[in-house]
Short mmCIF file of C-alpha atoms (C1' of nucleotides) in Angstrom, two decimals:
data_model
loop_
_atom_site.label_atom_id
_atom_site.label_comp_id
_atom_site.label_asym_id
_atom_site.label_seq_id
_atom_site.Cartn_x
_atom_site.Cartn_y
_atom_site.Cartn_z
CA UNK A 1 15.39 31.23 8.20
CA UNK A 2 11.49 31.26 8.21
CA UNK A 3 10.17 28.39 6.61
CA UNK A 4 6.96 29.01 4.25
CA UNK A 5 3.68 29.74 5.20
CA UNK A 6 1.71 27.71 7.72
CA UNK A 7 -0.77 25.33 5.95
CA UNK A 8 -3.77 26.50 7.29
CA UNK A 9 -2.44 30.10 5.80
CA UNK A 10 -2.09 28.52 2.54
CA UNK A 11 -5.37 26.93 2.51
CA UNK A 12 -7.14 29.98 3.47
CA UNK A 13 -5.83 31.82 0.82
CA UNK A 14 -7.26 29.20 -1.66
CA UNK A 15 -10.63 29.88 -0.55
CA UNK A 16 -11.07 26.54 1.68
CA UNK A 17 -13.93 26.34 3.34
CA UNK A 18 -12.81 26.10 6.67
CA UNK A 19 -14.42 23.75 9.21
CA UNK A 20 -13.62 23.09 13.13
CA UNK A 21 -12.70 19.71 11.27
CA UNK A 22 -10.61 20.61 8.64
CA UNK A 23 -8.81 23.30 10.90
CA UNK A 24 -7.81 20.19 13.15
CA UNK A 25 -6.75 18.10 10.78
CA UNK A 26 -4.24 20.84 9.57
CA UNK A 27 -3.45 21.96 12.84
CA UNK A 28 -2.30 17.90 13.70
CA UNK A 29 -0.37 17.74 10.27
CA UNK A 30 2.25 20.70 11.43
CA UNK A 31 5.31 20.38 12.24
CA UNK A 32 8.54 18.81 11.05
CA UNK A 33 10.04 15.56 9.69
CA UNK A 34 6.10 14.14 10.59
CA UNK A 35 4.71 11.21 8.83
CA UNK A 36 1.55 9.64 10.51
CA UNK A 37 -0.33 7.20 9.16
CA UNK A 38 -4.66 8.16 8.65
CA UNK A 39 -4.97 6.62 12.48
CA UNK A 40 -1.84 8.83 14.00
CA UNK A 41 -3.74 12.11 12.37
CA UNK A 42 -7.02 11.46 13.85
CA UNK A 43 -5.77 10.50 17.18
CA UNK A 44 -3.57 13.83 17.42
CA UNK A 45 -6.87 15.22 15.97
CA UNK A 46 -9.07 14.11 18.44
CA UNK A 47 -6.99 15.66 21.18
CA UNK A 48 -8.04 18.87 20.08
CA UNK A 49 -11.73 17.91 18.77
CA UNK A 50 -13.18 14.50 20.26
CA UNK A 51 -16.02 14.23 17.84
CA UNK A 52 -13.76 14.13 14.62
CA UNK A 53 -14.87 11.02 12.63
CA UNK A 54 -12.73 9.07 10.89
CA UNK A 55 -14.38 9.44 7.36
CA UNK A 56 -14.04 13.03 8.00
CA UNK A 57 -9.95 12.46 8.64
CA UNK A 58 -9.52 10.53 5.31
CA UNK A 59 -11.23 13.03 3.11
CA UNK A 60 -9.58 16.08 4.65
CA UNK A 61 -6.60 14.33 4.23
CA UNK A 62 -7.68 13.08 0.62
CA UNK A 63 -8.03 16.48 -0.32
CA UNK A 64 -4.97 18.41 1.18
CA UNK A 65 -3.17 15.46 -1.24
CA UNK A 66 -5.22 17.06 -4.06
CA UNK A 67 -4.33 20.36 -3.52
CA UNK A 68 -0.77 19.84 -3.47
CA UNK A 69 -0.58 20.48 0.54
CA UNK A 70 0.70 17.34 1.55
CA UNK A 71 2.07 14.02 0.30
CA UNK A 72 1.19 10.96 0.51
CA UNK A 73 4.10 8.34 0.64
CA UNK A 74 3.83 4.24 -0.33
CA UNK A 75 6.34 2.48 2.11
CA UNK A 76 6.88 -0.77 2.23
CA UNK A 77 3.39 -2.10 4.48
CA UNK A 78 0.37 -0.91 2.77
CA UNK A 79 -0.28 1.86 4.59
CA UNK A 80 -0.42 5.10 3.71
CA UNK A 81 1.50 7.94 5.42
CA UNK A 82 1.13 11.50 4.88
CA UNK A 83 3.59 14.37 4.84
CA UNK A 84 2.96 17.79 5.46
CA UNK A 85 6.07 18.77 4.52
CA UNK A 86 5.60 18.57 0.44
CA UNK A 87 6.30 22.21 -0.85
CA UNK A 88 10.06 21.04 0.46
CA UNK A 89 11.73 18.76 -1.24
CA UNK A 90 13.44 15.84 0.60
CA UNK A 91 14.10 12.05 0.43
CA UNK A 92 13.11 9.31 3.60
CA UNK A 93 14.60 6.67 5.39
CA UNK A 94 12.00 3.75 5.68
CA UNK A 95 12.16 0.99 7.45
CA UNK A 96 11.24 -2.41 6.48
CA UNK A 97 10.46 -3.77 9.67
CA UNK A 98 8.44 -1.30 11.74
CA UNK A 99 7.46 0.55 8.23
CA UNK A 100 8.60 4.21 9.91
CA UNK A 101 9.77 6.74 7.74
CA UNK A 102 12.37 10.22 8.31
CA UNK A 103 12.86 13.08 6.08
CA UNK A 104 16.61 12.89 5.30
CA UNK A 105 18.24 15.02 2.26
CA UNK A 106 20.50 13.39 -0.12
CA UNK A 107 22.75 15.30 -3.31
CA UNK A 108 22.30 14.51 -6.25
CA UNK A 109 18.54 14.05 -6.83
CA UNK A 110 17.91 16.98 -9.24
CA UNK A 111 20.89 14.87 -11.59
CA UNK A 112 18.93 11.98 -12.03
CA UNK A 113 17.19 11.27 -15.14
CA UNK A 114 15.41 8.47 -16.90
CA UNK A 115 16.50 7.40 -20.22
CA UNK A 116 14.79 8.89 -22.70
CA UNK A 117 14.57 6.13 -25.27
CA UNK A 118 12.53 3.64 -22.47
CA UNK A 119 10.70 7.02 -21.17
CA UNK A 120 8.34 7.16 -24.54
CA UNK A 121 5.41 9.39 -23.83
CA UNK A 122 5.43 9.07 -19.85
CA UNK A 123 5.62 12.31 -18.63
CA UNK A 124 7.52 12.54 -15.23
CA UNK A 125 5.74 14.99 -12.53
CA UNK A 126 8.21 13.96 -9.74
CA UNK A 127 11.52 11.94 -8.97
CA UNK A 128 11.04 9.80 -5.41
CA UNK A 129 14.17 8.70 -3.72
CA UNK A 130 13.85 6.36 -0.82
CA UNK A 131 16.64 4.85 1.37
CA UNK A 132 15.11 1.02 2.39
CA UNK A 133 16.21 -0.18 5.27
CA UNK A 134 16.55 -1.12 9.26
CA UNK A 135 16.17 1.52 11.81
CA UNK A 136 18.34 2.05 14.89
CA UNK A 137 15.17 1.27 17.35
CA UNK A 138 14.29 -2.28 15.10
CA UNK A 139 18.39 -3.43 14.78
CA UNK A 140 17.97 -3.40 18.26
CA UNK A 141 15.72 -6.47 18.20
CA UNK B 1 20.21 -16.31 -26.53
CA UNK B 2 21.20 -18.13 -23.55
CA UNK B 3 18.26 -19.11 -21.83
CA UNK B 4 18.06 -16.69 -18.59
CA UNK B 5 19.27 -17.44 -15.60
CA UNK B 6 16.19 -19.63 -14.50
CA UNK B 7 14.52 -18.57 -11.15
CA UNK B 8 13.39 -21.99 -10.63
CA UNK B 9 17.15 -23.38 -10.77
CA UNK B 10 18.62 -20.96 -8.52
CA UNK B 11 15.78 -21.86 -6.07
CA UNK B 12 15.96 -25.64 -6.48
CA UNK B 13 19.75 -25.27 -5.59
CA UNK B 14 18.57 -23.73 -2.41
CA UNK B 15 17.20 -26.18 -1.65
CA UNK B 16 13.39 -25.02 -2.47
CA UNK B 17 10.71 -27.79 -1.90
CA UNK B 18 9.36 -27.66 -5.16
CA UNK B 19 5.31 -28.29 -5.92
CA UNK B 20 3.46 -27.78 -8.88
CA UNK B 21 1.96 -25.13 -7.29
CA UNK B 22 5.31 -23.05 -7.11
CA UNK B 23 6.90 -24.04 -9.83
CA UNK B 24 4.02 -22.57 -11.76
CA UNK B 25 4.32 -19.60 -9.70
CA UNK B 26 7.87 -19.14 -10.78
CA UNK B 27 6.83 -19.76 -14.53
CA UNK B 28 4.16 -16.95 -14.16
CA UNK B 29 6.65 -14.41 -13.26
CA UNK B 30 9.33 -15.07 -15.97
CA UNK B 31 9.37 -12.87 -19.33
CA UNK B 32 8.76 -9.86 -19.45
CA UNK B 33 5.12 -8.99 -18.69
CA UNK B 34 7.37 -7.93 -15.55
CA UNK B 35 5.12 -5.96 -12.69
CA UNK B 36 2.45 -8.28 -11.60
CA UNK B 37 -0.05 -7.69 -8.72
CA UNK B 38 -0.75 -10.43 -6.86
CA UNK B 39 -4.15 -11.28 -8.65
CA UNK B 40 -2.12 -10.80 -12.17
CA UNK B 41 -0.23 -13.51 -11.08
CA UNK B 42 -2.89 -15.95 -10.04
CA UNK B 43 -4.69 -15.37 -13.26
CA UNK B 44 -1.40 -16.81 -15.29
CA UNK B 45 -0.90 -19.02 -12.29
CA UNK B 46 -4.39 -20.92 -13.27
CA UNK B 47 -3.90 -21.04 -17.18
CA UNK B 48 -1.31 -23.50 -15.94
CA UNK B 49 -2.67 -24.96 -13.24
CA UNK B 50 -6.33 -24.36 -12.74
CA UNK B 51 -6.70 -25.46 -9.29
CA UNK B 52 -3.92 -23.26 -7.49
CA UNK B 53 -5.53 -21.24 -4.62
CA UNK B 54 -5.15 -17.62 -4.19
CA UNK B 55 -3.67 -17.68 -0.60
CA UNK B 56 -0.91 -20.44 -2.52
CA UNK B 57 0.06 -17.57 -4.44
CA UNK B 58 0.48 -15.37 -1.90
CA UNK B 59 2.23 -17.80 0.61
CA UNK B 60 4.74 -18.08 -2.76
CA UNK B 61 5.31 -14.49 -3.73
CA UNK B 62 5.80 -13.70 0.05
CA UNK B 63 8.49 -16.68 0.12
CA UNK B 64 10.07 -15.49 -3.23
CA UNK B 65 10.54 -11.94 -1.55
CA UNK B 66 11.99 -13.37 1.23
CA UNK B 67 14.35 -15.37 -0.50
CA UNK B 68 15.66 -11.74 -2.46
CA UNK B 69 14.82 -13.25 -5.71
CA UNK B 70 11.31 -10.87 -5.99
CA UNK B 71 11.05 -7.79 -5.06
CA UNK B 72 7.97 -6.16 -3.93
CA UNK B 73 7.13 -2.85 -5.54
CA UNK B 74 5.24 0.11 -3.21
CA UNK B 75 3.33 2.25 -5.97
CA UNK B 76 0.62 4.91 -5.71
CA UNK B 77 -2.31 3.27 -4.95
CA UNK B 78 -1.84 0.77 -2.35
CA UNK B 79 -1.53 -2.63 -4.31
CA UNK B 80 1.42 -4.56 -4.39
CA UNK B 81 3.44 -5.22 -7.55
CA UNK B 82 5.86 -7.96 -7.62
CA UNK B 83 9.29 -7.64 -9.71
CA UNK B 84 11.42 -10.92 -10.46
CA UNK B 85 14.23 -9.02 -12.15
CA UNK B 86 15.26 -8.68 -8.35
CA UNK B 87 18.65 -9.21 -9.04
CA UNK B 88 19.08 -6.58 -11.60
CA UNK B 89 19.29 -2.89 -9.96
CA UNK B 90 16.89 -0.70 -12.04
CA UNK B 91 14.36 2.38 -11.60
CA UNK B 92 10.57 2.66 -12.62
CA UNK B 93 8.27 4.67 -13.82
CA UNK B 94 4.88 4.72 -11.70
CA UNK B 95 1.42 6.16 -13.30
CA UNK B 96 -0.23 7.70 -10.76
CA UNK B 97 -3.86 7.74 -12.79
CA UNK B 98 -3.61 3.79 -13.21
CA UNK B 99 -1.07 2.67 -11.11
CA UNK B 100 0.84 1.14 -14.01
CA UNK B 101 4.65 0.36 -13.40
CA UNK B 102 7.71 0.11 -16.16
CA UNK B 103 11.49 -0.30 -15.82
CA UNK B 104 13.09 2.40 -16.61
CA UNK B 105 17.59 2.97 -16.27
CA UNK B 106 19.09 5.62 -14.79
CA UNK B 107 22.60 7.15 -14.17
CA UNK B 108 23.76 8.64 -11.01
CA UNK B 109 21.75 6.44 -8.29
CA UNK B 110 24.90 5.00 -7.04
CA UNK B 111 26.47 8.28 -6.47
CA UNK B 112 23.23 8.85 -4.20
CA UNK B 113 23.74 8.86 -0.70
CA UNK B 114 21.86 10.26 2.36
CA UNK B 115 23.54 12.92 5.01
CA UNK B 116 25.09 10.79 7.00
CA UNK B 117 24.28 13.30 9.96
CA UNK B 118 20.20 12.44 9.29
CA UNK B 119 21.28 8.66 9.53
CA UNK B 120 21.92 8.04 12.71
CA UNK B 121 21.98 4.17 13.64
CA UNK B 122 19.78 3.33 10.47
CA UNK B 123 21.53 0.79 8.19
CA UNK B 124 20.75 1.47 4.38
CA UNK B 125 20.25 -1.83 2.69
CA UNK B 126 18.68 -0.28 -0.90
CA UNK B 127 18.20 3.25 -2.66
CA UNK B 128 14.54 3.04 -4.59
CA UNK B 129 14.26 5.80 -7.35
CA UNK B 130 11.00 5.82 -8.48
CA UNK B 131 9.31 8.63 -11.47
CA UNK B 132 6.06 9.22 -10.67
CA UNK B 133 4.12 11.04 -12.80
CA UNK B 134 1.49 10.13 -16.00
CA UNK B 135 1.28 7.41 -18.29
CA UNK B 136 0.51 7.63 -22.17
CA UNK B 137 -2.45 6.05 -21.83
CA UNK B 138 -4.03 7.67 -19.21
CA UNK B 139 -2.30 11.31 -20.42
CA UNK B 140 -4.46 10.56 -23.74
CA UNK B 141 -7.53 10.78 -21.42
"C1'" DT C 1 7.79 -41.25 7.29
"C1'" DT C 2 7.25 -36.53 8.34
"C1'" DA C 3 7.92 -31.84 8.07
"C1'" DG C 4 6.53 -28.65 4.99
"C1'" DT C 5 2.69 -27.14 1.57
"C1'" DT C 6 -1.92 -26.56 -0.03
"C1'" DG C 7 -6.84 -25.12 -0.23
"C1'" DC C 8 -10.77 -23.25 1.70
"C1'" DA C 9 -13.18 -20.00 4.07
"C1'" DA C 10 -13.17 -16.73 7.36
"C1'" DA C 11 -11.01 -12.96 9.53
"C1'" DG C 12 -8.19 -8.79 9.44
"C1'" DG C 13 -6.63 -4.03 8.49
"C1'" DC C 14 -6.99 0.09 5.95
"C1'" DT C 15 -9.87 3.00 3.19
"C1'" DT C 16 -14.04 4.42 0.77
"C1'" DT C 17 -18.99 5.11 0.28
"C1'" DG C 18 -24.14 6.16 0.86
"C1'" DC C 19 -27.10 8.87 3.00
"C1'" DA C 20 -29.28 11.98 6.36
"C1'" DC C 21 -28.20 15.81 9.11
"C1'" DG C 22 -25.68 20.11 10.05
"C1'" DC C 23 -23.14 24.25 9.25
"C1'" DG C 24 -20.03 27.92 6.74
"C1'" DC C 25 -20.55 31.29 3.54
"C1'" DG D 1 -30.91 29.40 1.99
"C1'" DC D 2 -27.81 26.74 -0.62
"C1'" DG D 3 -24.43 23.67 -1.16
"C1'" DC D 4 -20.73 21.60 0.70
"C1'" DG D 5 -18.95 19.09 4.86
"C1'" DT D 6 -19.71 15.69 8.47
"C1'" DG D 7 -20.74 11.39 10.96
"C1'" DC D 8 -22.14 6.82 11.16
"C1'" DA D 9 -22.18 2.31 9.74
"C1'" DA D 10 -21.60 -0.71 6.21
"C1'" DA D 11 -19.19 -2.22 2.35
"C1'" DG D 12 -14.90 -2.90 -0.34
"C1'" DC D 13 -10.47 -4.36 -1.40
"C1'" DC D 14 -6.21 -6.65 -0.76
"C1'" DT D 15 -3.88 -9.78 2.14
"C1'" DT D 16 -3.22 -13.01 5.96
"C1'" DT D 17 -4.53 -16.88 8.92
"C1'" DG D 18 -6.34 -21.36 11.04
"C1'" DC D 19 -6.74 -25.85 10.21
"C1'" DA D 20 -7.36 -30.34 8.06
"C1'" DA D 21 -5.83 -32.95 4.10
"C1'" DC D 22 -1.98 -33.86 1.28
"C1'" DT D 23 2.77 -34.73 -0.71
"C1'" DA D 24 7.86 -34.07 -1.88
"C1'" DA D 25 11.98 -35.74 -0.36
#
DNA sequence: TTAGTTGCAAAGGCTTTGCACGCGC
DNA sequence: GCGCGTGCAAAGCCTTTGCAACTAA
C-alpha cells in the first residue's frame, strides 16, 4: 500500500530550514532501491539546480544521515553510498567488483543476536546484514 | 596449546616469496590485537623492522586479502580494518563514535538467506553481519 | 640469473573545512 | 536583521602508483 511519507514531508515537519539546495538534494534522493554515491546525488542534483556545489551536497547529505533520514552504507571500496530508504528495513547485495549495491530482504534478521557474554557494555543500535558478492552485469566479464 | 595454525606456513606452502618485509607483516597481524588499520599495522610492522615502507604494507595486506587469508573489514567511517582470523566465520561489533571493531558470535547467520526473487544473476560468495551501534568507551562520554 | 619486491615520493580519489557572501525565517 | 546555509578553493586523509634499486629462489 502507500509507503510513508515523502522525505521532504518529513523534514518539513521537523522544522528544516528549507533551501532551493536542500529541496534538491531530497528531491534526487527519492525513489526506490537507490544508492548513489556523494557524486551520483549531485549530478541528479544539478539537473534540477546547476549551481549546487558540491560542499553544499555533502553537508545536506551529512545531515539527512543525522537526522535519521537516510543511511549511509560502507561497501567494500571506500566510498560512501547513501540510502534514502532507512525508515524501511532491508539488507543489500554488494558487489565486490563494481562496488554496486541492491536492497534485497532476507528472514531471519530480527533472530539474530550477539552473545551476550563477548557483548559487555556495547550497546547495539542496529543489526547490518550484507550479501558480498559478484553481480550479474560484472560475472559477465 | 598448539601453536595456531601459522599464517606464514600456509603462505610459504603456496608458494609465497617470502621477504623480511612480509614476513613481518604476517607477524604483525597474529594474536589477538585482531582489527588493524593499515597504519596500526605499519606501526608494529616497524618495531620489527624499522625500515619497512608504508606502501610495502599496503602492497602486503592487499596480497594477503587476495590470497583469502585477510579479510578486509568496511566500518563506519571510511578506514579500512584488516582481519587475519579470515578463515574463521564470525560477526563484529562496530562503534560508530570511534570506529572501533570486536568479534563478536552469533547464531542463525547460516540460516540467512536473501529472496531469491531479488537475486537475480548475482552470485553470493559471503553473508557479513555486522552490530553497529556504541562502544563502552565512547557511551561513557 | 631474473622475475618479483621494495622504497620513495608524488599523485589520486573522496570528503571536509575556512571564510565571505547570501538568503530563509 | 539575525543566524544559518552556501559556494569556492584549498587542505586533509587514506590509499595507490611509477620507477629505479634490490633480492629470494
Amino acid at each position: 500500500m502507500s509507503a510513508p511519507p515523502p522525505l521532504l514531508d518529513r523534514l518539513r515537519t521537523r522544522g528544516w530550514r528549507l533551501t532551493a539546495q536542500r529541496r534538491v538534494v531530497a528531491e534526487a534522493m527519492t525513489g526506490d532501491n537507490v544508492h548513489m554515491t556523494a557524486d551520483e546525488v549531485l549530478e541528479r542534483a544539478r539537473r534540477l539546480l546547476p549551481e549546487i556545489s558540491r560542499a553544499t551536497v555533502y553537508n545536506t547529505l551529512n545531515e539527512l544521515v543525522e537526522l535519521g533520514e537516510v543511511a549511509e552504507i560502507p561497501g567494500p571500496d571506500r566510498v560512501r553510498r547513501y540510502d534514502p530508504n532507512a525508515v524501511v528495513p532491508h539488507q543489500h547485495l554488494a558487489c565486490e567488483v563494481c562496488g554496486g549495491l541492491w536492497d534485497v530482504h532476507a528472514e531471519g534478521v530480527e533472530a539474530l543476536h550477539p552473545d551476550p557474554a563477548a557483548l559487555g557494555d556495547f550497546e547495539v543500535a542496529s543489526t547490518v546484514v550484507t550479501f558480498r558478492g559478484v553481480c550479474a552485469a560484472c560475472r559477465g566479464r
